[in-house]
Amino acid sequence: MSPSAPAIISLSAATLKYGQRTLWKDLNLQVAPGEFLAVLGANGSGKTSFLKILLGLSPLSSGQLTINGAPAKRGNRGIGYIPQQKNFAPDTPLRARDVVGLGVDGDKWGFRLRGKSYHQRVDELLAQVGATSYGKIPVGMLSGGEQQRLRVAQALAANPQVLLCDEPLLSLDLNHQKAVSALVGQQAKQHGTAVVFVTHEINPILEHVDRVLYLAGGRFTLGTPAEVMTTEVLSKLYGTRVEVLHIDGRLVVVGRPDSVLDGHLPEDEQSHSHDSTHGQEIR
Amino acid sequence: MSWADFTAAVFNFSNYAELLPLFRDTLLAGAILGVVGGLIGTFVMMRDLAFAVHGIAELSFAGAAFALLIGADVIFGSLVGSVFAALLLGVMGVRAREKNSVIGVIMPFGLGLGILFLSLYEGRSANKFGLLTGQIVSVDSTQLSVLAGTALVVVVGLASIWRPLTFASADPDIATARGVPVRTLSLAFMFLLGIAVALSIQVVGALLVLALLITPAAAALQVTAAPRMVVLLSVGFAMTATVGGIMLALGGSIPISPYVTTLSFVIYLLCRIAGAWRRRRGWSARPNALAV
Ligand SMILES: Nc1ncnc2c1ncn2[C@@H]1O[C@H](COP(=O)(O)OP(=O)(O)O)[C@@H](O)[C@H]1O
Ligand SMILES: [Mg+2]
């Protein structure tokens, strides 16, 4: 990432409110080509909403957003998107390569007449994400990790300048988490794609991340992982004592309070909510 | 009824050579409906609309019964009923759960209306029964051209939205982000589905449309996931069921629909067996794993 390159995503004084509730306020953010931005925060902190706004699917409450110098608009081919994970139904009438193919020309009218360049592009994309060996298998028969690779390939099909990923590592095992993170990281470094990567879990992507946007309790903090992921900064953000530990090269946040979420308990932590002081990894 | 009477009623091929040319138009109609049913069925499966098809058919039946009562064209009445129902579902139900309850409410209402209109109607009772269980043994050439024209609308319509509709059906979130007009496509599809249901009712009747709009596509999905193959097989199966069913029905005294639905069901069973065999043989096995 070169700091002098003109920003591809630019937000100024951006605020998102739902009714009375402020999710984040006065966000100024420039993302450069090739930069990898991680967006962290508990469930309900507004991460998915942030991506929807970048996609032009919903508006900011106030402030400005431009993508590549123009106001965000729906259906921008320059943006690749991997939504929060959901698996394909077992009887989906598509093979792995057809799913990738939707990214190549699925938005065009009619049906495909001559397929040579289409098939070349799909083969290329399958190879890029290491999915060649299961290209012809029905997508509903593939594991979650395999399906997620296909989504990465699909999102990269139009050579996007921006790649938005919404918790793409959820429910993947450790190996697939590493593999999918590496694919996305590589896209940023080698192809200059700006990546916005929403995640619960920073550890699998730590080596790829340039900057972190941390959302909590209607506020945010922005900076490099070393700047943001500290006891001091996160304590200030949460407004209570939070400790960041380094254990075996992993970051673990201890004492993150659930109550900061404006009464919205994160789903996967509800079972612990009576015990707000125990250790929680950022996941 | 003795066994001999039964077989004489169900399978009767005397004078078959003379009968066949007389039913040329009927066979053509069957083939056309096979194409429509097979094509639209793949999307019905993908979009999980089997129950909706059933609901649309009941309202289509009510429309046809009303047309019969007031002496209007039955196909037209059936078209109005099903397109109205299809668009209503398209506008109302975004989520599947919600849609199912709406259909469950509308369906008996439509069926009840249809029965009301039929009991008020004083014409031939064969016409009444035909709407529910299917009966177009004799299609005249004007009916055939109406049928062909309407079917053409469905086929051309589907062909022109094929790719974005596939995208929107497989993954509406990503399709939306890519600028595919998901909602408009959904309405357009419901419109085409309404027409297809009205057409199918002419062969198999309101109660049995699923045999034409679901079973062939479901059978195809048992044996392949390659989109082109799914479409080819689905159309092939649907045509086999309609044309085959009509040919078997020609000599006997029984309506077409039991032949069509039975053929359709047998094809589905065979595909299930073939699919189970293919899965056991390792459909999802990777090539390199096979090489070991
Ligand atoms: N369109 C909306 N109208 C009102 N509230 C919304 C809307 N979309 C999301 N929310 C609320 O905003 C909060 C943030 O949602 P989301 O962006 O999905 O969070 P995250 O992805 O971080 O879990 C949630 O509490 C959610 O209920
Ligand atoms: Mg989310």
XYZ file of N, CA and C in Angstrom, chain A residues 55 57 74-77 79 81 83 86 88 91-95 98 102-112 133-134 136-138 141-143 146 151 154 157-158, chain B residues 42 45-46 158-167 170-182 185 221 224-228 230 279 283-288:
246
model
N -21.671 -0.865 -0.892
C -22.252 -1.456 -2.096
C -23.316 -0.568 -2.731
N -26.235 -0.210 -1.496
C -27.549 -0.820 -1.277
C -28.358 -0.071 -0.231
N -25.482 1.153 -6.743
C -25.799 -0.270 -6.820
C -25.263 -0.889 -8.100
N -24.772 -2.118 -7.998
C -24.415 -2.841 -9.217
C -23.123 -2.378 -9.857
N -22.211 -1.807 -9.055
C -20.906 -1.400 -9.547
C -20.059 -2.635 -9.845
N -19.679 -2.814 -11.102
C -18.883 -3.998 -11.460
C -17.482 -3.954 -10.886
N -16.837 -3.641 -7.857
C -16.868 -4.154 -6.490
C -17.227 -5.633 -6.490
N -18.158 -8.931 -4.048
C -18.820 -9.042 -2.741
C -18.972 -10.507 -2.348
N -20.934 -12.305 0.565
C -21.837 -12.036 1.686
C -21.630 -13.013 2.832
N -23.668 -18.512 3.647
C -24.789 -19.443 3.753
C -24.574 -20.497 2.681
N -25.153 -23.526 -0.086
C -26.085 -23.830 -1.174
C -26.929 -25.046 -0.805
N -29.748 -29.600 -3.583
C -30.200 -29.891 -4.945
C -30.081 -28.691 -5.886
N -29.203 -27.739 -5.544
C -28.996 -26.607 -6.440
C -28.492 -27.106 -7.798
N -29.166 -26.732 -8.884
C -28.753 -27.262 -10.187
C -27.569 -26.521 -10.792
N -26.503 -26.393 -10.010
C -25.299 -25.732 -10.502
C -24.090 -26.532 -10.053
N -23.089 -26.604 -10.940
C -21.826 -27.197 -10.520
C -20.927 -26.080 -10.002
N -20.179 -23.462 -12.470
C -21.303 -22.607 -12.843
C -21.487 -21.469 -11.838
N -21.328 -17.450 -12.711
C -22.307 -16.394 -12.440
C -21.606 -15.063 -12.239
N -20.414 -15.121 -11.634
C -19.646 -13.890 -11.446
C -19.112 -13.341 -12.767
N -18.887 -14.233 -13.731
C -18.332 -13.793 -15.012
C -19.403 -13.097 -15.858
N -20.547 -13.768 -16.058
C -21.548 -13.135 -16.929
C -22.989 -13.344 -16.448
N -23.149 -13.648 -15.160
C -24.492 -13.912 -14.640
C -25.419 -12.714 -14.667
N -24.853 -11.517 -14.810
C -25.701 -10.325 -14.811
C -26.093 -9.898 -16.224
N -25.639 -10.666 -17.228
C -26.005 -10.319 -18.619
C -27.359 -10.916 -18.973
N -28.054 -10.286 -19.912
C -29.370 -10.790 -20.336
C -29.224 -11.997 -21.237
N -30.325 -12.673 -21.442
C -30.358 -13.795 -22.383
C -29.577 -14.990 -21.887
N -29.168 -15.838 -22.822
C -28.328 -16.956 -22.414
C -27.043 -16.928 -23.228
N -26.062 -17.674 -22.777
C -24.740 -17.628 -23.373
C -24.747 -18.328 -24.720
N -10.026 -29.134 -9.090
C -10.350 -30.559 -8.978
C -11.835 -30.800 -8.711
N -12.555 -29.803 -8.222
C -13.980 -30.045 -8.008
C -14.880 -29.138 -8.834
N -16.443 -29.622 -11.540
C -17.651 -30.201 -12.162
C -18.573 -30.867 -11.161
N -18.284 -30.705 -9.886
C -19.124 -31.341 -8.871
C -20.274 -30.402 -8.491
N -21.474 -30.962 -8.291
C -22.603 -30.117 -7.873
C -22.248 -29.325 -6.615
N -22.965 -30.376 -3.019
C -22.258 -31.516 -2.434
C -20.913 -31.112 -1.840
N -20.550 -29.841 -1.965
C -19.236 -29.414 -1.489
C -19.286 -28.951 -0.036
N -18.134 -28.997 0.624
C -18.061 -28.545 2.018
C -18.143 -27.021 2.079
N -15.050 -25.328 0.742
C -14.943 -25.388 -0.720
C -15.890 -24.385 -1.370
N -16.909 -18.771 -3.803
C -17.436 -17.409 -3.673
C -16.333 -16.383 -3.888
N -15.806 -16.267 -7.548
C -16.930 -15.566 -8.173
C -16.795 -14.052 -8.000
N -14.247 -12.477 -10.300
C -14.429 -12.737 -11.731
C -14.341 -11.474 -12.586
N -14.872 -10.370 -12.088
C -14.897 -9.152 -12.899
C -13.670 -8.272 -12.641
N -37.370 -26.133 -14.110
C -36.035 -26.035 -13.511
C -35.965 -24.818 -12.585
N -38.012 -25.420 -9.331
C -37.224 -26.167 -8.350
C -36.205 -25.266 -7.671
N -35.504 -24.486 -8.472
C -34.436 -23.648 -7.942
C -34.974 -22.601 -6.974
N -38.542 -16.561 -20.971
C -37.565 -17.245 -20.112
C -36.163 -17.130 -20.695
N -36.061 -17.331 -22.002
C -34.745 -17.295 -22.636
C -34.095 -15.930 -22.458
N -34.900 -14.878 -22.498
C -34.289 -13.554 -22.441
C -33.860 -13.164 -21.029
N -34.406 -13.828 -20.014
C -33.945 -13.497 -18.655
C -33.176 -14.664 -18.036
N -32.756 -15.611 -18.864
C -32.197 -16.862 -18.342
C -31.045 -16.655 -17.350
N -30.005 -15.951 -17.773
C -28.821 -15.826 -16.906
C -29.069 -15.024 -15.632
N -29.624 -13.798 -15.766
C -29.856 -13.070 -14.517
C -30.847 -13.775 -13.596
N -31.809 -14.499 -14.177
C -32.769 -15.220 -13.341
C -32.059 -16.367 -12.609
N -31.141 -17.017 -13.289
C -30.354 -18.059 -12.628
C -29.553 -17.471 -11.473
N -28.896 -16.334 -11.732
C -28.100 -15.663 -10.703
C -28.997 -15.293 -9.515
N -30.121 -18.387 -7.578
C -29.068 -19.090 -6.841
C -28.582 -18.266 -5.655
N -28.454 -16.985 -5.814
C -27.876 -16.164 -4.755
C -28.361 -14.726 -4.847
N -29.579 -14.459 -4.328
C -30.160 -13.121 -4.498
C -29.308 -11.991 -3.926
N -28.584 -12.239 -2.827
C -27.786 -11.160 -2.227
C -26.672 -10.700 -3.164
N -25.921 -11.678 -3.677
C -24.806 -11.319 -4.557
C -25.344 -10.724 -5.844
N -26.434 -11.306 -6.354
C -27.011 -10.795 -7.597
C -27.433 -9.337 -7.420
N -28.052 -9.028 -6.285
C -28.453 -7.645 -6.012
C -27.236 -6.730 -6.015
N -26.179 -7.179 -5.335
C -24.975 -6.353 -5.262
C -24.388 -6.130 -6.652
N -24.554 -7.081 -7.535
C -24.028 -6.933 -8.896
C -24.961 -6.146 -9.796
N -26.068 -5.663 -9.246
C -26.958 -4.820 -10.036
C -28.024 -5.580 -10.792
N -28.164 -6.893 -10.517
C -29.242 -7.653 -11.149
C -30.569 -7.217 -10.523
N -31.573 -6.853 -11.330
C -32.853 -6.402 -10.771
C -33.668 -7.580 -10.227
N -33.276 -8.046 -9.051
C -33.812 -9.287 -8.496
C -35.330 -9.267 -8.356
N -37.142 -9.283 -11.750
C -37.030 -10.613 -12.348
C -37.996 -11.588 -11.695
N -32.862 -33.284 -11.871
C -31.917 -32.883 -10.823
C -31.352 -34.077 -10.060
N -28.258 -35.032 -12.641
C -27.225 -34.105 -13.102
C -27.381 -32.748 -12.426
N -26.271 -31.983 -12.394
C -26.354 -30.613 -11.899
C -25.814 -29.661 -12.960
N -25.405 -30.197 -14.096
C -24.912 -29.336 -15.166
C -26.114 -28.625 -15.784
N -26.122 -27.279 -15.744
C -27.326 -26.547 -16.127
C -27.912 -26.961 -17.482
N -27.057 -27.097 -18.491
C -27.575 -27.460 -19.807
C -28.246 -28.826 -19.796
N -29.550 -30.339 -17.195
C -30.789 -30.261 -16.418
C -31.929 -29.819 -17.324
N -24.423 -41.373 -6.840
C -23.850 -40.827 -5.601
C -23.007 -41.868 -4.886
N -20.075 -39.462 -6.817
C -20.326 -38.307 -7.676
C -19.434 -37.131 -7.281
N -19.274 -36.988 -5.963
C -18.529 -35.814 -5.516
C -17.045 -36.103 -5.315
N -16.606 -37.296 -5.751
C -15.187 -37.627 -5.593
C -14.336 -36.734 -6.492
N -13.162 -36.339 -5.997
C -12.262 -35.514 -6.786
C -11.479 -36.390 -7.746
N -11.155 -35.857 -8.916
C -10.416 -36.668 -9.885
C -9.137 -37.253 -9.298
N -8.380 -36.429 -8.535
C -7.110 -36.933 -8.016
C -7.336 -38.027 -6.969
